[in-house]
PDB file of C-alpha atoms in Angstrom:
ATOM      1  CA  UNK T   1       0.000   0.000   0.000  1.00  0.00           C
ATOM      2  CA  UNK T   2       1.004   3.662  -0.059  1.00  0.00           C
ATOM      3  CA  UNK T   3       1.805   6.263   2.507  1.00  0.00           C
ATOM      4  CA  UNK T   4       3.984   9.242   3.681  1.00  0.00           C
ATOM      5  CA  UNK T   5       5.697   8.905   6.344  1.00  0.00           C
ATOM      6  CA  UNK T   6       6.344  12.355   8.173  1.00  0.00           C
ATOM      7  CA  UNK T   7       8.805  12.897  10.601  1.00  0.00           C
ATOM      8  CA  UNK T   8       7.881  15.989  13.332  1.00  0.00           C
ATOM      9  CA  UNK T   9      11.208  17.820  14.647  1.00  0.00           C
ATOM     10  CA  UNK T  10      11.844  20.524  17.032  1.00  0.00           C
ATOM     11  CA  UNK T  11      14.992  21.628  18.731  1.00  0.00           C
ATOM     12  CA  UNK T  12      13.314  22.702  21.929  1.00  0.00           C
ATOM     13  CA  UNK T  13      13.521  19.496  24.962  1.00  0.00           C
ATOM     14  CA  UNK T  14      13.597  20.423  28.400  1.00  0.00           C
ATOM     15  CA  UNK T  15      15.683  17.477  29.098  1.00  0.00           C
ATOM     16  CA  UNK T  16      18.086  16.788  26.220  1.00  0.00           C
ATOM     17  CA  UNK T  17      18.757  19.977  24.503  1.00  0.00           C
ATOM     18  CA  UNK T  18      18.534  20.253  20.313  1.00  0.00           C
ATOM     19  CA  UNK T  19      17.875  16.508  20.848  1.00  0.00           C
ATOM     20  CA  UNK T  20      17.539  15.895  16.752  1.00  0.00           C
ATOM     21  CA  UNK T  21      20.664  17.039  16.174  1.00  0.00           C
ATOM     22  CA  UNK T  22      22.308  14.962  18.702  1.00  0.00           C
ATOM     23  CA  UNK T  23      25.269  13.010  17.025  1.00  0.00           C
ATOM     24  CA  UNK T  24      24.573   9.225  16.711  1.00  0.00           C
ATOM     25  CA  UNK T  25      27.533   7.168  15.570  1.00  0.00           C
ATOM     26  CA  UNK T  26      28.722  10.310  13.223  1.00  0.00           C
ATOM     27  CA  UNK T  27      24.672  11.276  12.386  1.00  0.00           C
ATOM     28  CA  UNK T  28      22.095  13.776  13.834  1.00  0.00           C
ATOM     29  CA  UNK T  29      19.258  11.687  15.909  1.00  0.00           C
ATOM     30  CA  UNK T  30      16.410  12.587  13.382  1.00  0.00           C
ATOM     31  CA  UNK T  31      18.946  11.456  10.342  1.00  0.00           C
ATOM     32  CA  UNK T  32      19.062   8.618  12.250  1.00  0.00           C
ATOM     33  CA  UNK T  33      15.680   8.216  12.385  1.00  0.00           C
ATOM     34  CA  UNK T  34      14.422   8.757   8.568  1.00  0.00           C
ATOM     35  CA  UNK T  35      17.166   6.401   7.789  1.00  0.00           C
ATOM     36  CA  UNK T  36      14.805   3.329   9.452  1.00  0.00           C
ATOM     37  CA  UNK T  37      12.200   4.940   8.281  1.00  0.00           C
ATOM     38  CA  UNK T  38      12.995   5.421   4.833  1.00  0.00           C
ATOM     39  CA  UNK T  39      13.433   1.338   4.994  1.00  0.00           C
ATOM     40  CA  UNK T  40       9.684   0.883   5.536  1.00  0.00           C
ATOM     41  CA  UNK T  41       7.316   0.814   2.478  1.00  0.00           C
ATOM     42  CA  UNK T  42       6.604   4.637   2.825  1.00  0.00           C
ATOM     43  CA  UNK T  43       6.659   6.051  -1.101  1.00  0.00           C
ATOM     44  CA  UNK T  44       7.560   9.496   0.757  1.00  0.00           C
ATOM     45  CA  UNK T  45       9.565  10.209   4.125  1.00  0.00           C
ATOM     46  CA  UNK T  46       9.407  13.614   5.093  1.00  0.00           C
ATOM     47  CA  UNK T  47      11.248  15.720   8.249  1.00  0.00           C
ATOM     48  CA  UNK T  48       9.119  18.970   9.298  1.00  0.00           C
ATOM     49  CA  UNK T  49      10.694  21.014  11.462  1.00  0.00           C
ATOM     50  CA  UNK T  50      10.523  24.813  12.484  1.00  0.00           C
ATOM     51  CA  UNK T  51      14.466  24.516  13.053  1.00  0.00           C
ATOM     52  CA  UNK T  52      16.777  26.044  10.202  1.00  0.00           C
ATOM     53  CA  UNK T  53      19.715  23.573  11.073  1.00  0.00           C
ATOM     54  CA  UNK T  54      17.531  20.497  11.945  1.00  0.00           C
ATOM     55  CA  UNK T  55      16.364  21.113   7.931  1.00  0.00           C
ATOM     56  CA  UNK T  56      19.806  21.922   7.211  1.00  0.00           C
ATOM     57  CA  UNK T  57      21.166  18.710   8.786  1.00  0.00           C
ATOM     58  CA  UNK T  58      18.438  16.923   7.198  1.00  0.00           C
ATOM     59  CA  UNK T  59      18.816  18.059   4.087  1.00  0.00           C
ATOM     60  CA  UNK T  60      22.457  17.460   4.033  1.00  0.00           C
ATOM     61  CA  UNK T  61      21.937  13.658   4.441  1.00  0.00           C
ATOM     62  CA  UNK T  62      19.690  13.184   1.305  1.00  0.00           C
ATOM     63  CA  UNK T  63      16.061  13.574   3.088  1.00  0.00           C
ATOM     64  CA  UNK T  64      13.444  15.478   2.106  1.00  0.00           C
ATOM     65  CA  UNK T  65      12.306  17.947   4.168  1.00  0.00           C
ATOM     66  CA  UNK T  66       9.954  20.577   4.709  1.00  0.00           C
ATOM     67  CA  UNK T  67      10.127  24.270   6.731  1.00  0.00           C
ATOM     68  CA  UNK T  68       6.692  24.435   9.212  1.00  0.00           C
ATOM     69  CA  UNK T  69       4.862  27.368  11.324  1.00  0.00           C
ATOM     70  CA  UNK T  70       6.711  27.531  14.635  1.00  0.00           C
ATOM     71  CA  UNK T  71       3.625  27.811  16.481  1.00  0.00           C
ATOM     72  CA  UNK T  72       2.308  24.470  16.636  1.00  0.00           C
ATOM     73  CA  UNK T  73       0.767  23.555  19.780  1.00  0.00           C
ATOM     74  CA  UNK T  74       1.414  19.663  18.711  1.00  0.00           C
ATOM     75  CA  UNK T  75       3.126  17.527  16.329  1.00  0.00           C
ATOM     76  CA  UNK T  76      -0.130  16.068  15.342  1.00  0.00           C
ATOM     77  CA  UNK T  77      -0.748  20.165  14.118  1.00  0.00           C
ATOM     78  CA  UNK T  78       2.912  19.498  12.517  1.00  0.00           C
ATOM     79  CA  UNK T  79       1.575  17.026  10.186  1.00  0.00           C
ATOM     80  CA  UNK T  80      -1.858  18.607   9.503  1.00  0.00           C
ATOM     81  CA  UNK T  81       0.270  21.370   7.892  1.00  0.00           C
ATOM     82  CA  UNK T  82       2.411  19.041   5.900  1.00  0.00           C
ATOM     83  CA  UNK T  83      -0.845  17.309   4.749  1.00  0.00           C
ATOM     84  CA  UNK T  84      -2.358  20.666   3.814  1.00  0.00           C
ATOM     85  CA  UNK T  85       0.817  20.799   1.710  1.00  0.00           C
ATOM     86  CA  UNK T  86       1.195  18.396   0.101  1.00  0.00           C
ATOM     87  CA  UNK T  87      -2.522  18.565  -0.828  1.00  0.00           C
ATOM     88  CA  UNK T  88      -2.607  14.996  -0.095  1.00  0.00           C
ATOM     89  CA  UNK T  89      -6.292  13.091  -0.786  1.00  0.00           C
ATOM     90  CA  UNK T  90      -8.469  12.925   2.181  1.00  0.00           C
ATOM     91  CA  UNK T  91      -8.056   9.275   2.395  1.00  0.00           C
ATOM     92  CA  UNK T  92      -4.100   9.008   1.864  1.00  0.00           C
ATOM     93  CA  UNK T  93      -2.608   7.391   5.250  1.00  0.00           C
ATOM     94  CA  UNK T  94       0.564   9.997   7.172  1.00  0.00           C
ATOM     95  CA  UNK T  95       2.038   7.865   9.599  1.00  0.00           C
ATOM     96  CA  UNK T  96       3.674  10.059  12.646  1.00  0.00           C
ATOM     97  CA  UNK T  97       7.341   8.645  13.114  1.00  0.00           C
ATOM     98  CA  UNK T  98       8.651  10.855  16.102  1.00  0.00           C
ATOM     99  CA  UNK T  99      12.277  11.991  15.567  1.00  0.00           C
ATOM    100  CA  UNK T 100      13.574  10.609  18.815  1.00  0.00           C
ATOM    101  CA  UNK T 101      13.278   6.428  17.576  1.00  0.00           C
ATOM    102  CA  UNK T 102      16.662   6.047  15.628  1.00  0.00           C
ATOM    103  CA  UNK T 103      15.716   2.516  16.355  1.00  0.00           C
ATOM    104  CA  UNK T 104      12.235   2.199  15.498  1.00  0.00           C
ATOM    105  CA  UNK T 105      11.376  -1.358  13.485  1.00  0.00           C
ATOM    106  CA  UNK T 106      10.572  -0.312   9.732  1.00  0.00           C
ATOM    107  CA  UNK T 107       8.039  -3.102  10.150  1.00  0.00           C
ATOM    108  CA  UNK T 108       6.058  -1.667  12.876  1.00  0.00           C
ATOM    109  CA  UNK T 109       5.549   1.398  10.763  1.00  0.00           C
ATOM    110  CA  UNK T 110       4.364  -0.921   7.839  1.00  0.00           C
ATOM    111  CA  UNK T 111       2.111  -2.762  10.157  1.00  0.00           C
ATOM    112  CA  UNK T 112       0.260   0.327  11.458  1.00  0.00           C
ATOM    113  CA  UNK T 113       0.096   1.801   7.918  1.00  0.00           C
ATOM    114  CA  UNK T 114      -2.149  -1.354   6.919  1.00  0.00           C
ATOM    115  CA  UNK T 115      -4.024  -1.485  10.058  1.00  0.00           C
ATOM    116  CA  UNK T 116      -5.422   1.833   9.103  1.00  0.00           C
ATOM    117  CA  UNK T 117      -5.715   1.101   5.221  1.00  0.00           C
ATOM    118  CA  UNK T 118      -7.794  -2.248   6.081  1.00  0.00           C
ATOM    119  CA  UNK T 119      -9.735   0.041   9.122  1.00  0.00           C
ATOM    120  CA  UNK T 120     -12.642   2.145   6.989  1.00  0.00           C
ATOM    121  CA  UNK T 121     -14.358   3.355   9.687  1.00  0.00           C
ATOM    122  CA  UNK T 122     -11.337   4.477  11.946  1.00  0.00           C
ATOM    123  CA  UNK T 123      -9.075   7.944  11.176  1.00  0.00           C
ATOM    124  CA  UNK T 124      -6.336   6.614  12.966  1.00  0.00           C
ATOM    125  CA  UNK T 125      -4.361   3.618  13.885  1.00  0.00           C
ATOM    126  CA  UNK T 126      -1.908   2.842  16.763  1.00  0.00           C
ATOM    127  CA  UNK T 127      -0.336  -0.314  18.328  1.00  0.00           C
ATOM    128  CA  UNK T 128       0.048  -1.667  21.794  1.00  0.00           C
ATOM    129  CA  UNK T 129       1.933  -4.124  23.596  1.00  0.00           C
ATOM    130  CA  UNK T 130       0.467  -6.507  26.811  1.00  0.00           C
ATOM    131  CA  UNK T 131       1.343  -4.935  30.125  1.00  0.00           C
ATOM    132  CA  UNK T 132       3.481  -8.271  31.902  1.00  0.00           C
ATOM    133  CA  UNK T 133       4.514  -5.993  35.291  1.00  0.00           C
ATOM    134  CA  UNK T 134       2.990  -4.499  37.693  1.00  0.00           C
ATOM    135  CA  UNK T 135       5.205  -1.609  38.114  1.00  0.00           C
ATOM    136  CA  UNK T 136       4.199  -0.386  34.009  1.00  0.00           C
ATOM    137  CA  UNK T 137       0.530  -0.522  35.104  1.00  0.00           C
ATOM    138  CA  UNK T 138       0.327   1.412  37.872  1.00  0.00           C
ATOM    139  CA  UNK T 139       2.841   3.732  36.540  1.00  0.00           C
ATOM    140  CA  UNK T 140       1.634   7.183  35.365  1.00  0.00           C
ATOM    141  CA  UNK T 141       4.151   7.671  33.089  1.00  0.00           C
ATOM    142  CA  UNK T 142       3.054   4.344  31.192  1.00  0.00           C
ATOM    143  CA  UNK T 143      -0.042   5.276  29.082  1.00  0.00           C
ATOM    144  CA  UNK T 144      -2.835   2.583  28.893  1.00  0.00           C
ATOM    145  CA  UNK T 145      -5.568   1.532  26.248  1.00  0.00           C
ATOM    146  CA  UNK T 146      -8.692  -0.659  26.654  1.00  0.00           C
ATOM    147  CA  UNK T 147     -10.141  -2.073  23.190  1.00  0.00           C
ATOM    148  CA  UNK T 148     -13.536  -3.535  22.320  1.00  0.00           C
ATOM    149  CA  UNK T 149     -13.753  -6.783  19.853  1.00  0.00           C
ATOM    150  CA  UNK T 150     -13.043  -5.699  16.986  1.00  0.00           C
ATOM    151  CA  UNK T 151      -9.500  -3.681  18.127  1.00  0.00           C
ATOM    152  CA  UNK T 152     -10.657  -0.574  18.272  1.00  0.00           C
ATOM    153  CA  UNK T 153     -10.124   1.878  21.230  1.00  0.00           C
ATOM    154  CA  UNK T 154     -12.370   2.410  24.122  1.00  0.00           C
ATOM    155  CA  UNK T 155     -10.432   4.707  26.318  1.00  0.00           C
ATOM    156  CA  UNK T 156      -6.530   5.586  26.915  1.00  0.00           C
ATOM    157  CA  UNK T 157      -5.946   6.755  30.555  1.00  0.00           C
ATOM    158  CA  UNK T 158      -2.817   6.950  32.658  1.00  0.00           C
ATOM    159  CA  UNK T 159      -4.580   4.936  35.439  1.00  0.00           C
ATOM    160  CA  UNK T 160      -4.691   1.228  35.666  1.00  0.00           C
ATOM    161  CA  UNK T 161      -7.161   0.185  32.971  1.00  0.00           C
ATOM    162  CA  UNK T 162      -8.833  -2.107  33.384  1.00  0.00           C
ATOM    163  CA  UNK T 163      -9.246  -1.893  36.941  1.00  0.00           C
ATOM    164  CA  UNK T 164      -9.366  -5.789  38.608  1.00  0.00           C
ATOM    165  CA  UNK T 165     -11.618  -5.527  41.496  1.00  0.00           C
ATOM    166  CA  UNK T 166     -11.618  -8.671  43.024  1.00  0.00           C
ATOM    167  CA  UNK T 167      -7.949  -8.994  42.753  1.00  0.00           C
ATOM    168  CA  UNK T 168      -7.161  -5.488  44.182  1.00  0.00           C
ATOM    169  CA  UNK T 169      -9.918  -5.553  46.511  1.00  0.00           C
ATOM    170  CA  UNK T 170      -7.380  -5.449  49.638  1.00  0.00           C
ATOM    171  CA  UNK T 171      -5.508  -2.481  48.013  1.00  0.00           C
ATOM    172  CA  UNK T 172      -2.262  -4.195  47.270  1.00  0.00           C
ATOM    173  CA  UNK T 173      -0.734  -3.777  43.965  1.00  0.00           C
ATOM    174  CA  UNK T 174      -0.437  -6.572  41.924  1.00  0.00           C
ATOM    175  CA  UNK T 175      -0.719  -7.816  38.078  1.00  0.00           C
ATOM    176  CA  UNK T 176      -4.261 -10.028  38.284  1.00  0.00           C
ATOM    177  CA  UNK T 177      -3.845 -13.259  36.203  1.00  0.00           C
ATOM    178  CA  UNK T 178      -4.975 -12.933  32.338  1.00  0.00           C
ATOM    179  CA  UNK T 179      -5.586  -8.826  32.578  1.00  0.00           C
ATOM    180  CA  UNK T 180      -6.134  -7.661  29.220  1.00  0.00           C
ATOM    181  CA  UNK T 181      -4.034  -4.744  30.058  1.00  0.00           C
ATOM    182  CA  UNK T 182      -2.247  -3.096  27.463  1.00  0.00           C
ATOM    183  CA  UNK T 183       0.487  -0.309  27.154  1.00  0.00           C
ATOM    184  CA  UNK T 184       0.139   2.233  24.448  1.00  0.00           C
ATOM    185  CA  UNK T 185       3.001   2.598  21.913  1.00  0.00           C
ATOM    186  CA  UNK T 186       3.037   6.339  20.529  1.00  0.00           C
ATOM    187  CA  UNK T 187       3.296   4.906  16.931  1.00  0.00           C
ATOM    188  CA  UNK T 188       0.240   7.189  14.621  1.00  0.00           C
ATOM    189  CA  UNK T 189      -1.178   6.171  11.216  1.00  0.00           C
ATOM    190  CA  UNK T 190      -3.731   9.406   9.740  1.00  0.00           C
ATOM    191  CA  UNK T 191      -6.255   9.942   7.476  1.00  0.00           C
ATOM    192  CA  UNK T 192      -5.290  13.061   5.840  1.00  0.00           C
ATOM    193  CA  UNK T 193      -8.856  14.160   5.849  1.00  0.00           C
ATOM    194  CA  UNK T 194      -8.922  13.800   9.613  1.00  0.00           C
ATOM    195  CA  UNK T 195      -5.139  15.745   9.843  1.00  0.00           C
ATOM    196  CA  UNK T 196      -6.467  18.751   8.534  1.00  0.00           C
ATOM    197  CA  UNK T 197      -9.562  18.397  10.488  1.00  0.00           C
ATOM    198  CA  UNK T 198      -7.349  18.169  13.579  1.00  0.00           C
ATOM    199  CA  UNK T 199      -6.625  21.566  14.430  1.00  0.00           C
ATOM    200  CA  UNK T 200     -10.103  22.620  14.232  1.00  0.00           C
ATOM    201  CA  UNK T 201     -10.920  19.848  16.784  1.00  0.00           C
ATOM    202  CA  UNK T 202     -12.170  21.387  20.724  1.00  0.00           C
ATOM    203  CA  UNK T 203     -10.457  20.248  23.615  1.00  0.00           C
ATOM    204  CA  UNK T 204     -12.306  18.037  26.130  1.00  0.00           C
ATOM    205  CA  UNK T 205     -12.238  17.553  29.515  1.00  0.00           C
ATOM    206  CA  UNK T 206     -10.561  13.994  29.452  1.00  0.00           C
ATOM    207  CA  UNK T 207      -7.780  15.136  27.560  1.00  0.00           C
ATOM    208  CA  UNK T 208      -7.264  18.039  29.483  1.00  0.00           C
ATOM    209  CA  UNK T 209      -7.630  15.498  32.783  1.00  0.00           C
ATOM    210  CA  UNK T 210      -5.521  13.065  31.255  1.00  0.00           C
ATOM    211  CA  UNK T 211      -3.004  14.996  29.121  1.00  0.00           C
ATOM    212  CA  UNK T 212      -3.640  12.419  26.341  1.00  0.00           C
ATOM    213  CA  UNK T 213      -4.031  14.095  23.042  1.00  0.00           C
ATOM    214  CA  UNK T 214      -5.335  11.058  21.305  1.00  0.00           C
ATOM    215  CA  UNK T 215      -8.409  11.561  23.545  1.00  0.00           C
ATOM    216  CA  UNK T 216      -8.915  14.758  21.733  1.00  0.00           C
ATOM    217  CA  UNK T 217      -9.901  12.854  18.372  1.00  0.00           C
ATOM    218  CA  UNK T 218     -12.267  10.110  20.394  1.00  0.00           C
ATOM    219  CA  UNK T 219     -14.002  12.871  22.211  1.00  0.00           C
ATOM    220  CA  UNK T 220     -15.172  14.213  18.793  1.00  0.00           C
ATOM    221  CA  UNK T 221     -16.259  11.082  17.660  1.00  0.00           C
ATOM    222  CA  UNK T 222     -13.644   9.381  15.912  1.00  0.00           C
ATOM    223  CA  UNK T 223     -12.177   6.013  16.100  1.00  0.00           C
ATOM    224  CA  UNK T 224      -8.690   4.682  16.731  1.00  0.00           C
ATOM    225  CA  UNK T 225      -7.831   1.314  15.472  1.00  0.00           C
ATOM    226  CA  UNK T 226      -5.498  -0.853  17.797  1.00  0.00           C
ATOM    227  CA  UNK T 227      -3.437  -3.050  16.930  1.00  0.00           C
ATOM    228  CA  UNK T 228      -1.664  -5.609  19.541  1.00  0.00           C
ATOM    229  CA  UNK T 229       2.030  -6.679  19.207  1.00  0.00           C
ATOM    230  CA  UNK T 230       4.077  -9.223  20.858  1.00  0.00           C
ATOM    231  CA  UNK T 231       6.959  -7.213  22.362  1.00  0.00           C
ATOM    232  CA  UNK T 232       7.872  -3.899  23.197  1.00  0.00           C
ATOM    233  CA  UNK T 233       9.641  -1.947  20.547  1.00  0.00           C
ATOM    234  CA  UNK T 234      12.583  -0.241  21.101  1.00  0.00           C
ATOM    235  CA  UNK T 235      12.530   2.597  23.431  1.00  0.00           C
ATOM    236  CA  UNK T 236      13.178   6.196  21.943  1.00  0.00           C
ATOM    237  CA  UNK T 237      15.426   8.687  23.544  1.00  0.00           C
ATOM    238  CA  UNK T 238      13.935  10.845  25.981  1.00  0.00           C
ATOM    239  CA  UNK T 239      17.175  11.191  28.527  1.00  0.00           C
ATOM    240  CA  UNK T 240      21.038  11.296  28.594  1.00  0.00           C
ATOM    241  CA  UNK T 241      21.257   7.465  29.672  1.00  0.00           C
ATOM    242  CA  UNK T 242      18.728   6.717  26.371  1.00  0.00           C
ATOM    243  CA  UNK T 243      21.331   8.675  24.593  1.00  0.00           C
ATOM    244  CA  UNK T 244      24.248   6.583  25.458  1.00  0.00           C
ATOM    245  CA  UNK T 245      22.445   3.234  25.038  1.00  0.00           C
ATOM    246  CA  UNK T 246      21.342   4.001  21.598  1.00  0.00           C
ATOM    247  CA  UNK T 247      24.855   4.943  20.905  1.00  0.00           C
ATOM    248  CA  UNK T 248      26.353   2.216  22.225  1.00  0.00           C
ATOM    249  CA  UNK T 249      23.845  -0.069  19.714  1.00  0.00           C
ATOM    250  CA  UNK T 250      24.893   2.023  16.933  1.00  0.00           C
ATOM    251  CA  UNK T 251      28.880   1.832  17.340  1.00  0.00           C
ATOM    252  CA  UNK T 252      28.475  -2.468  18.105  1.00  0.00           C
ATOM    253  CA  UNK T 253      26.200  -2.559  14.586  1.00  0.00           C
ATOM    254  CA  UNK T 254      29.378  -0.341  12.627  1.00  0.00           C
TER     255      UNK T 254
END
């Protein structure tokens, strides 16, 4: 099938400084990056940044890439502008590769792509992976999704979803047997119809409560197809220790 993969980029991290340019093995992160992408089935990989040397870096290294408004509240508002560009068909499929996953799995962003393409009634697609500890679901930090029959999403929350009541009836913590808990993986396949409807889109309460953005799109009505994968993909880079042990896989793979 075909898609664009887009790329969203932004020098600004509270915790790791210009963190797309950061050198990997002798390449920016987000070079990095569209390298794995570019070997998925994506007939387009795209960087958009706001950042005149991320597109310089970028640009240097063969990718395409393309200048964006600095105001964007989001990256999903990133890509609605790149969609807007590119004039793309309401029904072509973006698929939202973050800059920070030099090591993402080309085949994961395949996968999502043709969950979406096969998922009519849904304007986006995502993946998760089971939740096996009980640490990752009870942990804030470790978003959440419940899914009806048919895969697609019922609610994301930052709580423990679903909640076992029999098994955490004496308020211990603990992983009840079979839970069909899952942890969300921030992997996005798009509609570009729904992209450029994005922006446009009012903010509800849960995402406000939640600070889930995907919440925005189910609160207006739309659907989110899920997909379920066996293990967890490999972590982006969010701090200075991700740094060095995505370097360290990069200099034992040269």
């Amino acid at each position: 099938m075909s898609f664009v993969a887009v790329i969203p980029a932004r020098a600004a991290s509270t915790r790791l400084p210009d963190k797309p340019l950061l050198d990997i093995a002798g390449k920016p992160m987000v070079v990095r990056t569209a390298e794995r992408t570019a070997l998925s089935g994506a007939r387009q990989v795209i960087v958009a940044t706001d950042d005149a040397r991320i597109r310089d870096a970028v640009a240097q290294h063969g990718f395409q890439v393309l200048m964006t408004r600095s105001d964007h509240p989001t990256g999903t508002d990133r890509l609605a502008e790149v969609a807007e560009h590119l004039r793309l068909d309401d029904e072509a499929v973006v698929v939202n590769v973050q800059g920070d996953e030099p090591l993402i799995e080309p085949a994961l962003i395949d996968a999502v792509a043709k969950l979406l393409a096969r998922s009519p009634q849904a304007a986006i697609a995502t993946c998760a992976v089971p939740i096996g500890d009980v640490q990752a679901l009870f942990n804030p930090n470790v978003v959440k999704v419940v899914c009806d029959r048919q895969g697609r999403a019922l609610y994301f929350s930052r709580a423990p979803i679903p909640w076992a009541r029999d098994a955490l009836a004496d308020g211990r913590q603990r992983l009840a047997a079979d839970l069909p808990a899952l942890q969300h993986i921030g992997l996005y396949a798009y509609r570009a119809g729904f992209l450029k409807r994005f922006p446009e889109l009012a903010v509800g309460p849960l995402e406000k409560f939640e600070s889930l953005e995907q919440l925005r799109a189910m609160e207006n009505g739309y659907s989110i197809a899920v997909m379920a994968v066996d293990s967890h993909p490999a972590a982006g880079v969010d701090t200075e220790a991700d740094l060095e042990r995505v370097r360290g896989i990069f200099v034992n793979r040269l």
